[in-house]
Short mmCIF file of C-alpha atoms and ligand atoms in Angstrom, two decimals:
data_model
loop_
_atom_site.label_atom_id
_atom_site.label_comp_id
_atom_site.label_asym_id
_atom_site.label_seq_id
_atom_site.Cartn_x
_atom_site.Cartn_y
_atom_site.Cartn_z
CA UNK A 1 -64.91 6.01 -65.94
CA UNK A 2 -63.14 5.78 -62.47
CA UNK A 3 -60.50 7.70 -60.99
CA UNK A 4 -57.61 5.99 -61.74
CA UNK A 5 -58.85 5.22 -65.75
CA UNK A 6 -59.09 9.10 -65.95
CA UNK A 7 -55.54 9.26 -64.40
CA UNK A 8 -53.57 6.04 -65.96
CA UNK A 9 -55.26 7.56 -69.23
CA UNK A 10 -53.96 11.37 -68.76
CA UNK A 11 -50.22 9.57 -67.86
CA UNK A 12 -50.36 8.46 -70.64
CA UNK A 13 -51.47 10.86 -72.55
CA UNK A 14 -48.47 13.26 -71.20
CA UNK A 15 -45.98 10.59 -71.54
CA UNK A 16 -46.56 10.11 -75.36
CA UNK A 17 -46.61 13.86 -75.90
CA UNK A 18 -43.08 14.00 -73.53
CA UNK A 19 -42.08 11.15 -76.22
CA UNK A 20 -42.55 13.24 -79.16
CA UNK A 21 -41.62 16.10 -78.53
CA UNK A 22 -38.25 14.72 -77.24
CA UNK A 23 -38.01 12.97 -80.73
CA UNK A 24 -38.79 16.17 -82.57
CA UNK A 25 -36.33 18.13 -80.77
CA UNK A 26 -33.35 14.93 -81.67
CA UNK A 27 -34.84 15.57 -85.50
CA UNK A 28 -34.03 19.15 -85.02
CA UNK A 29 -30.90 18.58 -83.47
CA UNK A 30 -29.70 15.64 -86.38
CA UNK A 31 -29.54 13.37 -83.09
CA UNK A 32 -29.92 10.34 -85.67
CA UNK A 33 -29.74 7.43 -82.96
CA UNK A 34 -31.61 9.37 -80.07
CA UNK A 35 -34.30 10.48 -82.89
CA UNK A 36 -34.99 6.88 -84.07
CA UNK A 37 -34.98 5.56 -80.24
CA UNK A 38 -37.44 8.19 -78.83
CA UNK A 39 -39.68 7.19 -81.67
CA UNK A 40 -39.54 4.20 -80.99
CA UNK A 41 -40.54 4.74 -77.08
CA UNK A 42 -43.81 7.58 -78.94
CA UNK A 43 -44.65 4.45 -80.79
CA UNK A 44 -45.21 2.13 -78.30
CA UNK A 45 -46.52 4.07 -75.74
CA UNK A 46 -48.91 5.24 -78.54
CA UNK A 47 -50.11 1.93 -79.17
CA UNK A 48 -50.88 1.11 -75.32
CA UNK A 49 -52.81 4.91 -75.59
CA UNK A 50 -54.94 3.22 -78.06
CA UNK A 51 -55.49 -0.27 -76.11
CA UNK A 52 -55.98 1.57 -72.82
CA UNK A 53 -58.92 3.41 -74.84
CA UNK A 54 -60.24 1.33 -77.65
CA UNK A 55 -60.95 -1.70 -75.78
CA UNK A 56 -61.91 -2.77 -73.19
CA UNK A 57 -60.13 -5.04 -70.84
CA UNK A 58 -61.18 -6.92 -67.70
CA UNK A 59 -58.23 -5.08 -65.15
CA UNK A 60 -58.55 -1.59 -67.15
CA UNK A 61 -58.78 0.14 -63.91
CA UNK A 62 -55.91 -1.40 -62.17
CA UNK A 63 -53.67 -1.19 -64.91
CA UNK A 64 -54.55 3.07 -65.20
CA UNK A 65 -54.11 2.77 -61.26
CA UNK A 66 -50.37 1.04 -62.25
CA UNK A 67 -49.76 3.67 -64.76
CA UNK A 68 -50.54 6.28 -62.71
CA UNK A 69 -48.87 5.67 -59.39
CA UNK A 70 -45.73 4.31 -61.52
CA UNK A 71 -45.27 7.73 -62.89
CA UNK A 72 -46.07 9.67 -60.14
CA UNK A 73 -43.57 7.97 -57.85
CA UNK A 74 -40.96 8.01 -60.46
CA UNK A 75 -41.75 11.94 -61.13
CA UNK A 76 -41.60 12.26 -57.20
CA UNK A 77 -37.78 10.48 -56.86
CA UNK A 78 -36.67 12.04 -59.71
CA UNK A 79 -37.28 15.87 -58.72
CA UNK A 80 -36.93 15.42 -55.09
CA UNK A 81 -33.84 13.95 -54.42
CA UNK A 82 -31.68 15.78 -52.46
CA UNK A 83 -27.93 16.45 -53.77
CA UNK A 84 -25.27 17.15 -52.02
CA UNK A 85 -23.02 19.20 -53.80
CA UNK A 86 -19.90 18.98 -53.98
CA UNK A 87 -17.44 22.15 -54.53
CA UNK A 88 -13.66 22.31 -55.36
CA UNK A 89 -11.62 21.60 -52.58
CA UNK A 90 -8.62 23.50 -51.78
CA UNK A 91 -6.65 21.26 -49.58
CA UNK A 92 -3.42 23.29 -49.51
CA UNK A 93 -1.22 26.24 -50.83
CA UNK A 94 -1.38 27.30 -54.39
CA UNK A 95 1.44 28.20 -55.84
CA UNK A 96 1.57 30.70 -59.08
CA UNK A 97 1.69 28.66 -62.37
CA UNK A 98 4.91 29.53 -64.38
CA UNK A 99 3.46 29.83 -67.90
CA UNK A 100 6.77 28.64 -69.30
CA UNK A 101 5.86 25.18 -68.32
CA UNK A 102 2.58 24.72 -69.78
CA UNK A 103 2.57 22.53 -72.33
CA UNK A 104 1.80 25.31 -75.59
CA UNK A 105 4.46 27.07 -74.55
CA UNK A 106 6.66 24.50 -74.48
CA UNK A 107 6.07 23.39 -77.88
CA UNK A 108 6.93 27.04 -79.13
CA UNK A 109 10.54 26.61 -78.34
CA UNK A 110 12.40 25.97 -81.09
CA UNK A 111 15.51 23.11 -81.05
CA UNK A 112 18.75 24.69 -80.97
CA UNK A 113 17.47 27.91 -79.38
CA UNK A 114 18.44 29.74 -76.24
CA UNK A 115 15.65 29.08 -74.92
CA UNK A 116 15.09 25.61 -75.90
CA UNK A 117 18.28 24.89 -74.11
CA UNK A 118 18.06 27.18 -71.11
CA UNK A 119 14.25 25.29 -70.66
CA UNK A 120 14.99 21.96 -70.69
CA UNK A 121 18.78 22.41 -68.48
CA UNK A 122 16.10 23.76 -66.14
CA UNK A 123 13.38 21.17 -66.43
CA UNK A 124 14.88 18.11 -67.67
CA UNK A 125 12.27 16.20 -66.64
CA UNK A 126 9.96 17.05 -69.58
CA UNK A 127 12.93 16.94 -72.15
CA UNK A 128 11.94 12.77 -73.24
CA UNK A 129 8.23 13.03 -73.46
CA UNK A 130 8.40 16.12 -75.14
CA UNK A 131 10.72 15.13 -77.53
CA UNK A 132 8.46 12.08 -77.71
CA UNK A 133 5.62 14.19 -79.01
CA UNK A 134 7.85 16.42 -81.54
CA UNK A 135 8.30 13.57 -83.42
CA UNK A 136 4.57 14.04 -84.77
CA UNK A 137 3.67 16.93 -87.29
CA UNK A 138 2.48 20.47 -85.63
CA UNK A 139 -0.85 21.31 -85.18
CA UNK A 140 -2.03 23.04 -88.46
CA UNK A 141 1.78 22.75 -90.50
CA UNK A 142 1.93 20.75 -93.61
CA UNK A 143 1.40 16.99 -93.40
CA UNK A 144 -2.53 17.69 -91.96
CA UNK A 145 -2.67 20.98 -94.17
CA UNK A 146 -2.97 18.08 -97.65
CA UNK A 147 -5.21 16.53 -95.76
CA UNK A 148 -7.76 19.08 -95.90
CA UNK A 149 -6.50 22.24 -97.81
CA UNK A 150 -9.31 24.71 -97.58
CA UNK A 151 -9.89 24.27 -93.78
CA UNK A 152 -7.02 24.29 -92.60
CA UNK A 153 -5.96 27.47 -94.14
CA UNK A 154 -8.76 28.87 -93.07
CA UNK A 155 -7.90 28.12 -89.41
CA UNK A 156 -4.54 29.08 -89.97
CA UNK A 157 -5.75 32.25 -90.82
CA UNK A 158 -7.88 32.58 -88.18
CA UNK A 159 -4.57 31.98 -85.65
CA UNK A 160 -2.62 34.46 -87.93
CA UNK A 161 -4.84 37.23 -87.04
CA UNK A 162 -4.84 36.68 -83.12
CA UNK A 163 -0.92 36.63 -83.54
CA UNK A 164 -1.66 40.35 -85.15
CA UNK A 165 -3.40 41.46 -82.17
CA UNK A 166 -1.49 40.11 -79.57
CA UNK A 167 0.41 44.06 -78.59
CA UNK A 168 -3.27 45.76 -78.72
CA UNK A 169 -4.20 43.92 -75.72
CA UNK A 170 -3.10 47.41 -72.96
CA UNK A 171 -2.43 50.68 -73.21
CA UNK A 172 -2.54 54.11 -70.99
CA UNK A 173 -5.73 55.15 -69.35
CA UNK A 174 -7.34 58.35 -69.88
CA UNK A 175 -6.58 60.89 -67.54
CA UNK A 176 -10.19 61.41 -66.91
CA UNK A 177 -12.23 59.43 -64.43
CA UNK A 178 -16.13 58.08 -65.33
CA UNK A 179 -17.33 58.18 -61.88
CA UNK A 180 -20.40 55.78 -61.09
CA UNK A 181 -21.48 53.40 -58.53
CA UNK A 182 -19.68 49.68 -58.95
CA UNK A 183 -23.49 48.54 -59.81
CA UNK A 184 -23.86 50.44 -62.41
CA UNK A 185 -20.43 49.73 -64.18
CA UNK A 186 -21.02 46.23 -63.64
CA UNK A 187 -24.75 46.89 -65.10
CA UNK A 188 -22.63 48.49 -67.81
CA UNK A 189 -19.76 46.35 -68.54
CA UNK A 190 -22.21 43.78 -68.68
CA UNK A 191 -24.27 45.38 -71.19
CA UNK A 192 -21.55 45.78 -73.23
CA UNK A 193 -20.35 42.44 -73.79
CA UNK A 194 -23.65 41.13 -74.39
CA UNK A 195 -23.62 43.69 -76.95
CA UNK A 196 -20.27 42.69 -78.44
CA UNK A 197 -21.55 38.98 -78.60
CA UNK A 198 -21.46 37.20 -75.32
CA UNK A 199 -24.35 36.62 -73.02
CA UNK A 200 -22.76 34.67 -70.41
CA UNK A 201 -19.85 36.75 -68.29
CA UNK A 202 -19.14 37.32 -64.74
CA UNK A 203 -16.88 38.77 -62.20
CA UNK A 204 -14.69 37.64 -59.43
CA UNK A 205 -11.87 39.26 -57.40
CA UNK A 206 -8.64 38.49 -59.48
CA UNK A 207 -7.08 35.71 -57.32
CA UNK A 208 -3.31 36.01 -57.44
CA UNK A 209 -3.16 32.53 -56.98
CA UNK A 210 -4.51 32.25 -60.94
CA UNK A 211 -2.14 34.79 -62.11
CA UNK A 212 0.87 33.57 -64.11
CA UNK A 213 4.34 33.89 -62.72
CA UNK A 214 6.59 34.46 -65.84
CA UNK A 215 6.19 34.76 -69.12
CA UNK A 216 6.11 31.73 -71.12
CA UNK A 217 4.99 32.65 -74.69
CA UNK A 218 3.49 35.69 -76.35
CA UNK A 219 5.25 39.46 -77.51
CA UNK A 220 6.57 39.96 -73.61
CA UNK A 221 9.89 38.84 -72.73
CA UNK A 222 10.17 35.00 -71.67
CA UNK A 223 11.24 34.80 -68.17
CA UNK A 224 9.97 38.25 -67.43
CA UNK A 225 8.18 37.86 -64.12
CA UNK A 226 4.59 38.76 -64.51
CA UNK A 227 2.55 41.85 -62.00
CA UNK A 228 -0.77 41.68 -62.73
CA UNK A 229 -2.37 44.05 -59.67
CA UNK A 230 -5.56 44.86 -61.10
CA UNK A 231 -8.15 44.02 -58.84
CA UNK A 232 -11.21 42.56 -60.93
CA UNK A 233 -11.33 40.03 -63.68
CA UNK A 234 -14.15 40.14 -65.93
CA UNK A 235 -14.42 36.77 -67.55
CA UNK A 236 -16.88 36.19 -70.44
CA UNK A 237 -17.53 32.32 -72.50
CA UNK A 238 -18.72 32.43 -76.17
CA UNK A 239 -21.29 29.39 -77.64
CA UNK A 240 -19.22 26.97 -79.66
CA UNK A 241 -21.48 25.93 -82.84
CA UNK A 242 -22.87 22.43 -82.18
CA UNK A 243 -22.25 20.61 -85.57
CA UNK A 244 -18.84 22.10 -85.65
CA UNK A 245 -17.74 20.60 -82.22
CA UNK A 246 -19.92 17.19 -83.19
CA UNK A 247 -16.88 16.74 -86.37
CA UNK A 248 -14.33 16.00 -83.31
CA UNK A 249 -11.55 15.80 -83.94
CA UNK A 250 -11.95 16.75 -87.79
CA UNK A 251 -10.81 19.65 -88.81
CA UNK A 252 -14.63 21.72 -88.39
CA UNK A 253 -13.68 21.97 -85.23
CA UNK A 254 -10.15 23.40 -84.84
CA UNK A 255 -11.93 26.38 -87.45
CA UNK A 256 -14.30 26.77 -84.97
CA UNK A 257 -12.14 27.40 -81.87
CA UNK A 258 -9.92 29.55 -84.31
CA UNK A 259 -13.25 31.55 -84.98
CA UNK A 260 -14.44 32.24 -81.16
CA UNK A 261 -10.96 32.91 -80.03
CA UNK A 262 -11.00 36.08 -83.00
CA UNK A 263 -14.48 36.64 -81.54
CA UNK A 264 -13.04 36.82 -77.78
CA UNK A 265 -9.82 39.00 -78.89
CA UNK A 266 -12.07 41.73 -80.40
CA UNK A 267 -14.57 41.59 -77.83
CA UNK A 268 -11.92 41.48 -74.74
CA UNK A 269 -9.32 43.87 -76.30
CA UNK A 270 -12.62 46.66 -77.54
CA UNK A 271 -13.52 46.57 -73.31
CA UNK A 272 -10.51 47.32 -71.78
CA UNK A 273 -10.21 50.09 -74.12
CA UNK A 274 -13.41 51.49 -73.33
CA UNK A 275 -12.46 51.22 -69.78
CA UNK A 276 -9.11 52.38 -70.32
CA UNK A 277 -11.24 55.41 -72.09
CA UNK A 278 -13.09 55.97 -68.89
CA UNK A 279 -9.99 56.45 -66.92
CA UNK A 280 -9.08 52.96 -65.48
CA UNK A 281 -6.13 50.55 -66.18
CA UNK A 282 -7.35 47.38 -68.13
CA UNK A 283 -6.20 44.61 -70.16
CA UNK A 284 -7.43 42.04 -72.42
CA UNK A 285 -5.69 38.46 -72.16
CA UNK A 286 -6.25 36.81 -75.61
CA UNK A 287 -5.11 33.52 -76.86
CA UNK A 288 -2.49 33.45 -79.46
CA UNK A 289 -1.44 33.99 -76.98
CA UNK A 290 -1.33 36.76 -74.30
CA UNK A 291 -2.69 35.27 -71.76
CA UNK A 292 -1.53 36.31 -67.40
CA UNK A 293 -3.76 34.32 -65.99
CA UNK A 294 -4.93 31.02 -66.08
CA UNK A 295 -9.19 31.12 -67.44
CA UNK A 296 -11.10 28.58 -66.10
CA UNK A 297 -10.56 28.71 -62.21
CA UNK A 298 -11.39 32.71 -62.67
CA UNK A 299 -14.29 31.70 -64.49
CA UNK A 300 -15.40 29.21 -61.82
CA UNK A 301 -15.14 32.03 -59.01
CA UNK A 302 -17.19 34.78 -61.49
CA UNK A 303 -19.85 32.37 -61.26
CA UNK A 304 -19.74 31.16 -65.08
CA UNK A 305 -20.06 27.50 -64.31
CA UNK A 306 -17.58 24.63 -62.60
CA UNK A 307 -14.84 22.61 -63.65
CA UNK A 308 -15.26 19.08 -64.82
CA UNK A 309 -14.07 16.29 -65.28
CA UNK A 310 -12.22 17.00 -68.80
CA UNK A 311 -10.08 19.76 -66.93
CA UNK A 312 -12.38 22.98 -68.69
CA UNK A 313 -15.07 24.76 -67.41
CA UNK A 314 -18.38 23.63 -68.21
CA UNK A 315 -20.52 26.70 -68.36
CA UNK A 316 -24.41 26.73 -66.82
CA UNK A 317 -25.73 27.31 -70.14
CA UNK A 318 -23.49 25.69 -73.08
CA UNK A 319 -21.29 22.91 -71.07
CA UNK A 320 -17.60 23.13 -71.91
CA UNK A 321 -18.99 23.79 -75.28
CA UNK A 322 -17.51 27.30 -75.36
CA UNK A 323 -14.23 29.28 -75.66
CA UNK A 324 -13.61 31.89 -72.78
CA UNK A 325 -12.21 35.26 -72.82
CA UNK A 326 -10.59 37.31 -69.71
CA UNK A 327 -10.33 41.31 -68.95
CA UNK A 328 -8.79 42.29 -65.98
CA UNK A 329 -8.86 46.01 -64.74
CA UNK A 330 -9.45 48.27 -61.76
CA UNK A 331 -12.37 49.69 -62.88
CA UNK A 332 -14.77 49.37 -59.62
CA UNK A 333 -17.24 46.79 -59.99
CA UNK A 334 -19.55 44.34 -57.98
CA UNK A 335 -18.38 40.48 -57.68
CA UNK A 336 -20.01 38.11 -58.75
CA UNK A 337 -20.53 34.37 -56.72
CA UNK A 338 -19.51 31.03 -57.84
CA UNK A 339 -22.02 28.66 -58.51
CA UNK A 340 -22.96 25.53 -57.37
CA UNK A 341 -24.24 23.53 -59.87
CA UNK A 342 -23.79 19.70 -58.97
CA UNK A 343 -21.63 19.85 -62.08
CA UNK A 344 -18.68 18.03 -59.79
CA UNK A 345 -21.16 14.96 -58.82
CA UNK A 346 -22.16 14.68 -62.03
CA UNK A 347 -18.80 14.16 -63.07
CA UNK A 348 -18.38 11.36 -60.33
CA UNK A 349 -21.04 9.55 -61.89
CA UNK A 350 -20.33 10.04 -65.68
CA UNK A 351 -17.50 9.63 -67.01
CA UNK A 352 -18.44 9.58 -70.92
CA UNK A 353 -15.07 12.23 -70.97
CA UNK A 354 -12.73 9.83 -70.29
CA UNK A 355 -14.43 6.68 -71.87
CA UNK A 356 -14.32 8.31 -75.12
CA UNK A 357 -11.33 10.46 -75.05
CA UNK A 358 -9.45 9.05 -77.97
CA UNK A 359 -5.49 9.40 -75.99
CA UNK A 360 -7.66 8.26 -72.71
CA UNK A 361 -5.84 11.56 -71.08
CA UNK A 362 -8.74 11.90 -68.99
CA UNK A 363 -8.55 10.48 -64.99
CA UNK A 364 -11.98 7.71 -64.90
CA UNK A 365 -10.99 7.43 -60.97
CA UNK A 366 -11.20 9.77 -58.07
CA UNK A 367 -9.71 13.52 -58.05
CA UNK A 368 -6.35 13.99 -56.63
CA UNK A 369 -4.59 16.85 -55.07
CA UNK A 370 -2.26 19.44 -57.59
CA UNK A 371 -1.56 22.24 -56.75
CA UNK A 372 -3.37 22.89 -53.50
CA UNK A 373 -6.83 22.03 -55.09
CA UNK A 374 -8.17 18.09 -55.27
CA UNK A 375 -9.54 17.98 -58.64
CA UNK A 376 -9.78 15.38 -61.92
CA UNK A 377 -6.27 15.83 -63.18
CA UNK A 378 -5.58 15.32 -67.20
CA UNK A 379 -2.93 13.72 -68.74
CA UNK A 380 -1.56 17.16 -70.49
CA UNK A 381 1.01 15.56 -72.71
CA UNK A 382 -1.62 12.08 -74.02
CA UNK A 383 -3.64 14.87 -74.66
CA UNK A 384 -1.31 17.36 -76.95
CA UNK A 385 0.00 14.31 -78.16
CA UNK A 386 -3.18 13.31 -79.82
CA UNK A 387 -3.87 17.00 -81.22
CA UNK A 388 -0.27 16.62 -83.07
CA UNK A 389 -1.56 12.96 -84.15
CA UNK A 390 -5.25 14.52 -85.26
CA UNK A 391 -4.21 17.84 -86.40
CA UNK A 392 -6.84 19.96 -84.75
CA UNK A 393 -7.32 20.69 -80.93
CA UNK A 394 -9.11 17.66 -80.94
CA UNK A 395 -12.52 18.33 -78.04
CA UNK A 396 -13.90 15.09 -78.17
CA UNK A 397 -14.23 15.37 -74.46
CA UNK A 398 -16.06 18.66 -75.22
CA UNK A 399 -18.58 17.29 -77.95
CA UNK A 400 -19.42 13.99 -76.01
CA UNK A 401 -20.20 15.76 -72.88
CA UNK A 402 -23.96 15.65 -72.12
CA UNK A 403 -24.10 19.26 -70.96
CA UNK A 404 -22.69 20.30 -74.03
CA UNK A 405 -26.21 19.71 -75.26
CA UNK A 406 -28.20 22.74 -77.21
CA UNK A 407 -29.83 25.34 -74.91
CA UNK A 408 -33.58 24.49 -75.63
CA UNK A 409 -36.00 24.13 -73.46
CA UNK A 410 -35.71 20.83 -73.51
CA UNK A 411 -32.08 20.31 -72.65
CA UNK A 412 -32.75 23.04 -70.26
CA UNK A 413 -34.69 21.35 -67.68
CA UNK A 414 -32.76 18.50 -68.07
CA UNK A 415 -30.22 20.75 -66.31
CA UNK A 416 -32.05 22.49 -63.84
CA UNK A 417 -33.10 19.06 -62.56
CA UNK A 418 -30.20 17.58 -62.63
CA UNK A 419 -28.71 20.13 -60.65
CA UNK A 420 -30.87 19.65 -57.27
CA UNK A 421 -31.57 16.19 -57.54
CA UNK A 422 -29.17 13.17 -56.98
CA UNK A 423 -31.68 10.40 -58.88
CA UNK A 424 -31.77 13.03 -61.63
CA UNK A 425 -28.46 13.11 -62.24
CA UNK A 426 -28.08 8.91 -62.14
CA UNK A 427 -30.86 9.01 -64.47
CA UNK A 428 -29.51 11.63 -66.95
CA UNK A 429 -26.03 9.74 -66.88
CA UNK A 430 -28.36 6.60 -67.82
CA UNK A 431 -30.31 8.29 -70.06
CA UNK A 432 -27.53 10.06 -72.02
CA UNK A 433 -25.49 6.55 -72.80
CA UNK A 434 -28.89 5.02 -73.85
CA UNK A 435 -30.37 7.77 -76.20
CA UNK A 436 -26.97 9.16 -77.23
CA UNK A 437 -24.47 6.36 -77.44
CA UNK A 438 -22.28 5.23 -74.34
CA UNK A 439 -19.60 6.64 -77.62
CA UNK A 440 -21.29 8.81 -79.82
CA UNK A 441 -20.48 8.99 -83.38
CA UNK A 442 -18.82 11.74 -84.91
CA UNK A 443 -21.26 13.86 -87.68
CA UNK A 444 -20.21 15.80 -90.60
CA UNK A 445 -20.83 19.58 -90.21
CA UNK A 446 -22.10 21.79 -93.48
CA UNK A 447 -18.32 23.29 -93.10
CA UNK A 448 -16.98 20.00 -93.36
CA UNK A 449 -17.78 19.43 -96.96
CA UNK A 450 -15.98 22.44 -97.96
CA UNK A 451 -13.00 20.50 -98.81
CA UNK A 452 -10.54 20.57 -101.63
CA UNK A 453 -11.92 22.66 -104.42
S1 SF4 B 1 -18.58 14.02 -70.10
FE1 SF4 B 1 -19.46 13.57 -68.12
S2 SF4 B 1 -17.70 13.30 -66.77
FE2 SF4 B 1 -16.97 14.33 -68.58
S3 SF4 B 1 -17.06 16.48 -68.09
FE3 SF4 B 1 -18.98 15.99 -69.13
S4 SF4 B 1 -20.38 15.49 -67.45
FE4 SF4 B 1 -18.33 15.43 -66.59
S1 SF4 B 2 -9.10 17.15 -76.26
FE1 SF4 B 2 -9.22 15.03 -77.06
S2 SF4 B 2 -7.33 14.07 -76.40
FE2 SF4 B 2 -7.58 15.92 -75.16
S3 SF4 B 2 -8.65 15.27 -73.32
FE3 SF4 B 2 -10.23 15.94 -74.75
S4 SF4 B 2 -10.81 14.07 -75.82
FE4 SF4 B 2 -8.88 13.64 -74.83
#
């Protein structure tokens, strides 16, 4: 045998094994269409396996040498070309986001309020399209409750016991200091919330720019301005399941968020006690909602992951497949850095967000400037206005996503590559549309077929 039948033959070899075990893993991940595709690629290149071996052709050598150098260039331009990221631009002042203008708290206000009316004198602008949008059923009130009894309620209940926790989420320190060195609390704190059920969380200076300037919704008084001094904000993401976020927008998923929002209260409300315990101001901002501060910018700066395209943060481990959760205190602790992940030229190139997104809220074109920072602006209302339609929260955008993938090893170095390499990333975006669906169907969690008993 010559060189290149030894090396055409063992390209071969590892591309069928690449082949199946990329099918096995879209088995294991009920990835019907990518499952029966991949198989289809084992297949084939299993069949040229056995004609490059089992007989015996006049221009074997040159087609191993074809094989071979093929692959090898293709390996070579796919890992080694260069990226350059791109980061968030801040291309002018940012102001402090009133939270009375965000869009759930304007929903809360009820017609023929005070505060309906003082709202909308203020901000007239919103008045039509809003009213626009109340003309559809609230999220999780009776019309979609019929539609699917069981879930629903059990969502409902889910958002009933955040409201419950909403005035747990401060208190007084202890008079007593814990002294240690900021490494070790952060080694700590860290700890902790691992512990308590999060593995990815980070910290960042608490940029005032993030903090709300009023209070928009929640136990505090609306209108009250909001002083939020403490200097650190710890900022934490928990998984989403992945068959409950591939029902979007059935109702699976809205009991999902429900669930890792209760999972974020208890976890961010039981730290800032504990710090409060060891002598420092802290306070949990839960959804419900008691939120000061706005989530996914902090998160971006603790170093969780970068915004995207669909307006969240997509996480280095889960995608935007996650819920976050936010503790702010002056415990001392050790920043963490943001992260550059070439999420934001991925984004250029992908777009599967906004193709699929079923109110098209999301921007297909270039980022524009709000708010001092150029980034992929959504269309807040289409958006909300689709959840009313739907019933749930919707996160289409969220299940569609490519990095919302499982973390396997598979998936994994999918990620790591596309993050240095520009051809990667082209390729993935390819790859994802061809194996996935350029619109992926919708699947039916387990959860989902608890319906009406
Ligand atoms: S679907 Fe594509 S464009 Fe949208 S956020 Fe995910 S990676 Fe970015
Ligand atoms: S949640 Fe749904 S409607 Fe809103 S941006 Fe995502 S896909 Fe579009």
């Amino acid at each position: 045998m010559t060189f290149w039948i030894v090396t055409g033959g063992a390209s071969l070899l590892i591309m069928t094994f690449l082949f199946l075990v990329f099918s096995i893993y879209n088995l294991l991940e009920k990835e019907k269409r990518a499952f029966w595709r991949s198989s289809i690629f084992f297949f084939c290149s299993l069949v040229i396996i056995l004609v490059f071996f089992l007989t015996d052709l006049p221009f074997i050598k040159w087609l191993g040498g074809g094989i071979f150098i093929l692959l090898t260039l293709g390996l070579l331009i796919l890992f080694f070309s260069p990226l350059k990221k791109r980061e968030i631009e801040i291309v002018g002042d940012q102001r402090r986001i009133d939270e009375r203008d965000i869009i759930f708290s304007r929903f809360e206000y009820r017609e023929g309020t005070e505060i309906f009316d003082e709202y909308y004198t203020r901000k007239p602008e919103y008045k039509k399209r809003d009213d626009d949008i109340r003309k559809f059923p609230d999220i999780l009130s009776p019309p979609h409750m019929n539609k699917n009894p069981v879930l629903f309620s059990l969502a409902a209940a889910e958002f009933d016991f955040l409201e419950h926790q909403l005035t747990l989420v401060d208190g007084r320190e202890s008079g007593e200091k814990v002294c240690l060195a900021p490494s070790e609390n952060t080694r700590m704190i860290k700890a902790v919330i691992k512990y308590l059920g999060s593995d990815l969380c980070g910290v960042c200076l608490l940029n005032q720019a993030y903090v709300y300037s009023h209070v928009g919704r929640g136990p505090e008084n609306y209108g009250k301005d909001i002083e939020l001094k403490h200097k650190y904000a710890i900022v934490f993401a928990l998984e989403m399941d992945l068959e409950m976020v591939a029902s979007a927008p059935d109702a699976p998923v809205i009991v999902e968020t429900g669930k890792k929002y209760v999972e974020a209260a208890r976890i961010s409300i039981t730290v800032a006690d504990f710090i409060r315990r060891l002598g420092y101001p802290s306070r949990a901002h839960i959804a419900g909602s008691n939120y000061q501060a706005v989530l996914p910018p902090l998160g971006c700066e603790a170093g969780l992951g970068e915004l995207g395209r669909l307006g969240i943060l997509i996480t280095s481990k889960y995608g935007p497949r996650t819920r976050l959760g936010l503790i702010t205190t002056d415990f001392p602790l050790v920043v963490d850095k943001p992260k550059k992940l070439g999420i934001q030229n991925f984004c250029q190139k992908c777009q599967k967000c906004a193709r699929c997104c079923p109110s098209q809220a999301i921007p297909h074109g270039e980022k524009v400037e709000e708010n001092g920072v150029l980034k992929w602006v959504l269309d807040r209302e289409a958006c909300y206005r689709f959840w009313r339609k739907a019933g749930t929260d919707c996160a289409v955008c969220i299940s569609v996503c490519p990095y919302s993938k499982a973390d396997n090893i598979f998936h994994k170095l999918v990620r790591k590559t596309t993050e240095k390499s520009a051809a990667a990333q082209s390729f993935s975006v390819w790859a994802d549309d061809f194996f996935y669906g350029r619109v992926p169907s919708r699947r039916k969690s387990s959860i989902g077929k608890l319906r009406n008993p």
